[in-house]
Tab-separated table of C-alpha atoms and ligand atoms in Angstrom:
chain	number	residue	atom	x	y	z
A	11	MET	CA	94.646	133.573	95.582
A	12	LYS	CA	91.067	132.737	96.491
A	13	ARG	CA	90.956	130.560	99.557
A	14	ASP	CA	87.632	131.567	101.059
A	15	GLU	CA	84.615	129.293	100.708
A	16	ASP	CA	83.354	131.023	97.585
A	17	GLY	CA	86.781	130.748	96.045
A	18	ILE	CA	86.951	127.011	96.704
A	19	ARG	CA	83.404	126.463	95.438
A	20	GLN	CA	84.204	128.363	92.263
A	21	ALA	CA	87.508	126.532	91.713
A	22	VAL	CA	85.840	123.128	92.057
A	23	LYS	CA	83.044	124.126	89.706
A	24	GLN	CA	85.454	125.519	87.150
A	25	ALA	CA	87.671	122.419	87.256
A	26	TYR	CA	84.653	120.211	86.611
A	27	THR	CA	83.292	122.402	83.832
A	28	LEU	CA	86.641	122.592	82.066
A	29	TYR	CA	87.823	118.983	82.460
A	30	GLY	CA	84.931	116.747	83.558
A	31	LYS	CA	84.484	115.681	79.957
A	32	ALA	CA	88.083	115.978	78.744
A	33	GLU	CA	89.079	113.525	76.012
A	34	GLY	CA	91.793	110.900	76.205
A	35	GLY	CA	92.779	107.768	78.058
A	36	LYS	CA	91.010	104.473	78.514
A	37	ASN	CA	89.654	102.363	81.356
A	38	ALA	CA	91.988	99.782	82.896
A	39	ASP	CA	91.054	96.408	81.430
A	40	TYR	CA	93.540	93.973	82.988
A	41	ILE	CA	91.049	93.789	85.888
A	42	PRO	CA	87.775	92.815	84.130
A	43	TYR	CA	85.539	94.757	86.576
A	44	LEU	CA	87.272	98.048	85.777
A	45	ALA	CA	86.737	97.682	82.033
A	46	GLY	CA	82.976	97.753	82.637
A	47	VAL	CA	82.766	100.988	84.666
A	48	PRO	CA	81.076	103.760	82.585
A	49	SER	CA	83.879	105.905	81.161
A	50	ASP	CA	81.933	109.159	81.247
A	51	LEU	CA	81.646	109.295	85.051
A	52	ALA	CA	83.548	112.211	86.567
A	53	ALA	CA	83.693	114.003	89.914
A	54	VAL	CA	85.879	116.413	91.843
A	55	ALA	CA	85.779	117.264	95.549
A	56	VAL	CA	87.562	119.252	98.224
A	57	VAL	CA	87.404	118.527	101.958
A	58	THR	CA	89.129	121.153	104.084
A	59	HIS	CA	91.000	120.565	107.348
A	60	GLU	CA	88.007	122.135	109.071
A	61	GLY	CA	85.542	119.741	107.437
A	62	GLY	CA	84.240	122.043	104.696
A	63	ILE	CA	82.930	120.036	101.727
A	64	PHE	CA	82.843	121.213	98.093
A	65	ALA	CA	81.952	118.877	95.235
A	66	GLN	CA	80.838	118.631	91.620
A	67	GLY	CA	79.781	115.766	89.349
A	68	ASP	CA	79.223	112.093	90.204
A	69	VAL	CA	80.510	112.531	93.745
A	70	HIS	CA	78.493	109.722	95.286
A	71	TYR	CA	79.419	107.082	92.710
A	72	ARG	CA	81.439	104.325	94.418
A	73	PHE	CA	84.503	103.060	92.573
A	74	ALA	CA	87.396	100.701	93.358
A	75	ILE	CA	90.068	102.366	95.489
A	76	GLU	CA	92.861	100.264	93.938
A	77	SER	CA	96.337	101.689	94.525
A	78	ILE	CA	95.155	104.552	96.696
A	79	SER	CA	94.722	101.853	99.356
A	80	LYS	CA	98.530	101.696	99.455
A	81	VAL	CA	98.546	105.027	101.335
A	82	CYS	CA	96.288	103.613	104.074
A	83	SER	CA	98.352	100.445	104.550
A	84	LEU	CA	101.536	102.498	104.600
A	85	ALA	CA	99.971	104.638	107.336
A	86	LEU	CA	99.191	101.523	109.366
A	87	ALA	CA	102.644	99.987	108.869
A	88	LEU	CA	104.240	103.255	110.001
A	89	GLU	CA	102.095	103.204	113.147
A	90	ASP	CA	103.023	99.543	113.735
A	91	VAL	CA	106.755	99.417	113.037
A	92	GLY	CA	107.910	103.041	112.748
A	93	THR	CA	109.461	105.203	110.056
A	94	GLN	CA	112.973	103.742	110.232
A	95	LYS	CA	111.899	100.173	109.623
A	96	VAL	CA	109.626	101.158	106.740
A	97	GLN	CA	112.465	103.069	105.089
A	98	GLU	CA	114.892	100.204	105.664
A	99	LYS	CA	112.676	97.353	104.547
A	100	ILE	CA	110.473	98.978	101.904
A	101	GLY	CA	112.176	102.238	100.875
A	102	ALA	CA	111.403	105.812	99.854
A	103	GLU	CA	112.719	106.098	96.296
A	104	PRO	CA	110.886	106.378	92.993
A	105	THR	CA	111.369	103.190	90.950
A	106	GLY	CA	111.196	104.914	87.549
A	107	LEU	CA	109.333	101.857	86.275
A	108	PRO	CA	105.661	100.810	85.960
A	109	PHE	CA	103.722	100.092	89.161
A	110	ASN	CA	103.764	96.329	88.725
A	111	SER	CA	107.379	96.076	87.569
A	112	VAL	CA	109.309	92.933	88.412
A	113	ILE	CA	112.440	94.451	86.889
A	114	ALA	CA	112.470	97.241	89.508
A	115	LEU	CA	112.598	94.571	92.198
A	116	GLU	CA	115.308	92.565	90.457
A	117	LEU	CA	117.460	95.665	89.952
A	118	HIS	CA	117.531	96.392	93.687
A	119	GLU	CA	118.167	92.958	95.147
A	120	GLY	CA	114.559	92.478	96.069
A	121	LYS	CA	114.127	95.778	97.944
A	122	PRO	CA	110.873	97.229	96.622
A	123	LEU	CA	111.969	100.916	96.996
A	124	SER	CA	108.479	102.363	97.435
A	125	PRO	CA	105.365	101.311	99.367
A	126	LEU	CA	103.297	102.846	96.551
A	127	VAL	CA	104.180	100.316	93.838
A	128	ASN	CA	102.745	96.801	93.917
A	129	ALA	CA	105.885	95.073	95.239
A	130	GLY	CA	106.339	97.598	98.034
A	131	ALA	CA	102.656	97.587	98.860
A	132	ILE	CA	102.502	93.803	99.158
A	133	ALA	CA	105.598	93.905	101.395
A	134	THR	CA	103.997	96.723	103.424
A	135	VAL	CA	100.917	94.566	104.023
A	136	SER	CA	103.245	91.851	105.336
A	137	LEU	CA	104.814	94.326	107.802
A	138	VAL	CA	101.456	95.142	109.418
A	139	LYS	CA	101.143	93.478	112.813
A	140	ALA	CA	98.622	90.639	112.777
A	141	LYS	CA	98.222	87.135	114.173
A	142	ASN	CA	96.510	85.819	111.063
A	143	ARG	CA	95.102	86.681	107.637
A	144	GLU	CA	91.700	87.878	108.860
A	145	GLU	CA	93.212	90.144	111.493
A	146	ARG	CA	95.608	91.576	108.880
A	147	TRP	CA	92.683	92.332	106.565
A	148	GLN	CA	90.439	93.737	109.333
A	149	ARG	CA	93.151	96.090	110.583
A	150	ILE	CA	93.762	97.419	107.073
A	151	LEU	CA	90.038	97.878	106.372
A	152	ASP	CA	89.673	99.566	109.744
A	153	MET	CA	92.441	102.034	108.810
A	154	GLN	CA	90.741	102.814	105.470
A	155	GLN	CA	87.487	103.482	107.350
A	156	LYS	CA	89.156	105.687	109.951
A	157	LEU	CA	90.958	107.728	107.298
A	158	MET	CA	87.824	108.092	105.131
A	159	SER	CA	84.442	106.858	106.339
A	160	MET	CA	82.689	103.846	107.866
A	161	ASP	CA	80.909	103.368	104.522
A	162	VAL	CA	84.112	102.144	102.902
A	163	ALA	CA	83.620	98.390	102.394
A	164	LEU	CA	84.854	95.448	100.350
A	165	SER	CA	83.152	94.829	97.014
A	166	GLU	CA	82.861	91.085	96.414
A	167	ASP	CA	82.546	91.782	92.680
A	168	VAL	CA	85.777	93.760	92.478
A	169	ASN	CA	87.573	91.328	94.764
A	170	ASP	CA	86.507	88.274	92.733
A	171	SER	CA	87.543	90.015	89.546
A	172	GLU	CA	90.986	90.808	90.985
A	173	GLN	CA	91.612	87.543	92.851
A	174	ASN	CA	90.901	85.574	89.655
A	175	THR	CA	93.405	87.580	87.614
A	176	ASN	CA	96.187	88.612	90.050
A	177	PHE	CA	98.836	86.123	88.876
A	178	HIS	CA	101.414	88.840	88.292
A	179	ASN	CA	101.038	90.104	91.858
A	180	ARG	CA	101.337	86.546	93.192
A	181	ALA	CA	104.622	86.232	91.305
A	182	ILE	CA	105.799	89.513	92.867
A	183	ALA	CA	104.914	88.197	96.339
A	184	TRP	CA	107.012	85.065	95.774
A	185	LEU	CA	109.935	87.127	94.417
A	186	LEU	CA	109.794	89.274	97.560
A	187	TYR	CA	109.787	86.098	99.647
A	188	ALA	CA	112.770	84.689	97.756
A	189	ALA	CA	114.673	87.933	98.344
A	190	GLY	CA	113.921	88.008	102.089
A	191	SER	CA	111.639	91.049	101.732
A	192	MET	CA	108.387	89.371	102.826
A	193	TYR	CA	107.342	89.386	106.480
A	194	CYS	CA	104.352	87.040	106.506
A	195	ASP	CA	103.128	84.214	104.292
A	196	PRO	CA	103.447	85.605	100.717
A	197	MET	CA	100.054	84.398	99.546
A	198	GLU	CA	98.445	85.863	102.668
A	199	ALA	CA	100.060	89.231	101.869
A	200	CYS	CA	98.935	89.050	98.231
A	201	ASP	CA	95.387	88.049	99.196
A	202	VAL	CA	95.041	90.884	101.721
A	203	TYR	CA	96.639	93.364	99.293
A	204	THR	CA	94.131	92.317	96.621
A	205	ARG	CA	91.251	92.830	99.088
A	206	GLN	CA	92.522	96.254	100.147
A	207	CYS	CA	92.450	97.300	96.462
A	208	SER	CA	88.860	96.039	96.156
A	209	THR	CA	87.063	98.376	98.536
A	210	LEU	CA	84.639	100.917	97.099
A	211	VAL	CA	84.976	104.609	97.881
A	212	ASN	CA	83.414	107.786	96.509
A	213	THR	CA	85.170	111.021	95.604
A	214	LEU	CA	84.131	112.726	98.866
A	215	GLU	CA	85.649	109.913	100.911
A	216	LEU	CA	88.821	110.158	98.876
A	217	ALA	CA	89.007	113.899	99.540
A	218	THR	CA	88.494	113.075	103.230
A	219	LEU	CA	91.582	110.847	103.114
A	220	GLY	CA	93.539	113.815	101.764
A	221	ALA	CA	92.029	116.122	104.372
A	222	THR	CA	92.918	113.737	107.224
A	223	LEU	CA	96.539	113.755	106.075
A	224	ALA	CA	96.357	117.539	105.698
A	225	ALA	CA	94.912	117.920	109.202
A	226	ARG	CA	97.789	116.191	111.067
A	227	GLY	CA	95.941	112.887	111.282
A	228	VAL	CA	92.576	114.140	112.534
A	229	ASN	CA	89.702	113.096	110.253
A	230	PRO	CA	87.906	116.442	109.884
A	231	LEU	CA	84.508	114.782	109.437
A	232	THR	CA	84.609	112.385	112.405
A	233	LEU	CA	87.019	114.550	114.456
A	234	LYS	CA	88.854	111.379	115.468
A	235	HIS	CA	92.634	111.431	115.717
A	236	VAL	CA	93.586	108.434	113.600
A	237	LEU	CA	97.287	108.877	112.738
A	238	SER	CA	100.385	110.131	114.522
A	239	SER	CA	101.320	113.465	113.023
A	240	GLU	CA	105.047	112.431	113.033
A	241	ASN	CA	104.354	109.809	110.355
A	242	ILE	CA	102.513	112.085	107.974
A	243	SER	CA	105.559	113.825	106.511
A	244	CYS	CA	106.891	110.376	105.537
A	245	ILE	CA	103.585	109.420	103.889
A	246	LEU	CA	103.528	112.686	101.937
A	247	ALA	CA	107.166	112.262	100.885
A	248	GLU	CA	106.378	108.794	99.520
A	249	MET	CA	103.365	110.223	97.669
A	250	MET	CA	105.478	112.969	96.133
A	251	MET	CA	108.118	110.493	94.943
A	252	GLU	CA	105.923	107.734	93.508
A	253	GLY	CA	102.233	108.648	93.868
A	254	LEU	CA	101.646	108.829	90.125
A	255	TYR	CA	104.253	106.193	89.184
A	256	VAL	CA	106.335	107.185	86.146
A	257	ARG	CA	104.399	110.458	85.963
A	258	SER	CA	105.324	111.489	89.521
A	259	GLY	CA	108.108	113.809	88.367
A	260	ASP	CA	105.890	115.545	85.808
A	261	TRP	CA	103.197	115.896	88.459
A	262	ALA	CA	105.660	117.463	90.939
A	263	TYR	CA	106.908	119.785	88.190
A	264	MET	CA	103.438	120.906	87.136
A	265	VAL	CA	101.361	120.694	90.326
A	266	GLY	CA	103.738	120.407	93.264
A	267	LEU	CA	101.469	118.521	95.665
A	268	PRO	CA	101.813	115.008	97.117
A	269	ALA	CA	99.172	112.803	95.499
A	270	LYS	CA	98.175	109.206	94.865
A	271	SER	CA	96.302	107.618	91.971
A	272	GLY	CA	94.550	104.287	91.458
A	273	VAL	CA	93.640	102.349	88.308
A	274	GLY	CA	89.983	102.627	89.339
A	275	GLY	CA	90.230	106.273	88.204
A	276	GLY	CA	90.624	107.958	91.598
A	277	LEU	CA	93.253	110.545	92.517
A	278	VAL	CA	93.811	112.379	95.796
A	279	ALA	CA	96.197	115.258	96.521
A	280	VAL	CA	97.120	116.825	99.856
A	281	VAL	CA	97.666	120.505	100.628
A	282	PRO	CA	99.389	120.089	104.031
A	283	GLY	CA	97.567	121.923	106.798
A	284	VAL	CA	94.805	122.985	104.428
A	285	MET	CA	92.775	120.452	102.427
A	286	GLY	CA	92.442	117.241	100.442
A	287	ILE	CA	91.552	117.545	96.747
A	288	ALA	CA	90.192	114.417	95.046
A	289	ALA	CA	88.828	113.553	91.639
A	290	PHE	CA	87.572	110.502	89.803
A	291	SER	CA	87.050	109.418	86.218
A	292	PRO	CA	87.871	105.973	84.800
A	293	PRO	CA	89.925	106.625	81.620
A	294	LEU	CA	93.661	106.338	82.384
A	295	ASP	CA	96.887	107.519	80.789
A	296	GLU	CA	99.664	105.045	79.880
A	297	ALA	CA	101.070	105.150	83.415
A	298	GLY	CA	97.730	104.215	85.019
A	299	ASN	CA	96.577	107.644	86.233
A	300	SER	CA	93.124	109.069	85.467
A	301	VAL	CA	93.397	111.654	82.689
A	302	ARG	CA	90.462	113.799	83.835
A	303	ALA	CA	91.213	113.436	87.549
A	304	GLN	CA	94.742	114.765	87.011
A	305	LYS	CA	93.393	117.764	85.125
A	306	MET	CA	90.641	118.488	87.657
A	307	VAL	CA	92.889	118.236	90.729
A	308	ALA	CA	95.609	120.291	89.033
A	309	SER	CA	93.058	122.930	88.079
A	310	VAL	CA	91.661	123.301	91.620
A	311	ALA	CA	95.192	123.531	93.064
A	312	ALA	CA	96.279	126.121	90.483
A	313	GLN	CA	93.175	128.285	90.926
A	314	LEU	CA	93.643	128.331	94.700
A	315	GLY	CA	97.390	128.963	94.366
A	316	TYR	CA	98.551	125.790	96.126
A	317	ASN	CA	101.919	124.358	95.092
A	318	LEU	CA	104.413	123.313	97.786
A	319	PHE	CA	107.312	124.523	95.657
A	320	SER	CA	105.845	127.914	94.919
A	321	VAL	CA	107.776	130.928	96.203
A	322	ALA	CA	105.188	133.406	94.916
B	593	LIG	N1	94.939	96.202	92.246
B	593	LIG	C1	95.751	96.839	91.259
B	593	LIG	C2	96.996	96.010	90.999
B	593	LIG	O1	97.496	95.408	91.902
B	593	LIG	C3	96.130	98.209	91.717
B	593	LIG	C4	97.059	98.922	90.766
B	593	LIG	C5	96.910	100.421	90.701
B	593	LIG	O2	95.898	101.017	91.065
B	593	LIG	N2	97.894	101.047	90.130
B	593	LIG	O3	97.483	95.943	89.896
């Protein structure tokens, strides 16, 4: 196990060299903006709980956060309403179905099961305390910035692209409403959810999100305490169960770290108490997870000997 600075630097470099150009997958295209992002971009980064930064590749390239935003809104909802209510109203089970599945919702009487699939994420947005739509959005953006960096901001281009094509998510919001699982106006929740997916982040900021979760809620770059440490085990449990959708089980089996992906090509994993490991590259597998990012994050974790289930 090589956990010193040189070891981390070497692991990150090796992961990028081995997998930064790996073949396979294709950009998401159901959101027009994502289809146009250059497929050869790739980056990998580690931010440690002490604020050490290690990175390789296109680390400053800003890409759409997409589903990784679900982790930030879950964090805010947990702060607002507590762990019991989130478990009761949203859930903590893997759905075993694609991230935008309507069938998953129908099979469980309108309970979304996980805050990390679209239905659960839209319901989570509706649980956040807010007097109106703008306050709901500002509080969620503020949480993304606290967990990552003040440079995280909405992209009008991504947002327009998503708002003009998010009919499926609007249908999910109305189904949640019909089932009694929606806690604000459904179109407000869908609008704010769509905006939260449309912020731009870079791979370093994504690793910072992982590091903040790893460091008991203290952002190691700003040194601000932004989350209650009691909620973090629940966030990590949700990530372990559903962070990579129908690949979450394979990921747990192979890598053994809580993680979350987005269809923008980002992926972040958490080594509790130690570091965040993030990677980015647009081409996705069938489940919607970046092919290269999975390989790069898995490689860094394996080289450093981090797997929560390891007894070695
Ligand atoms: N905005 C995307 C959607 O709602 C996010 C999906 C994802 O990253 N898996 O479909």
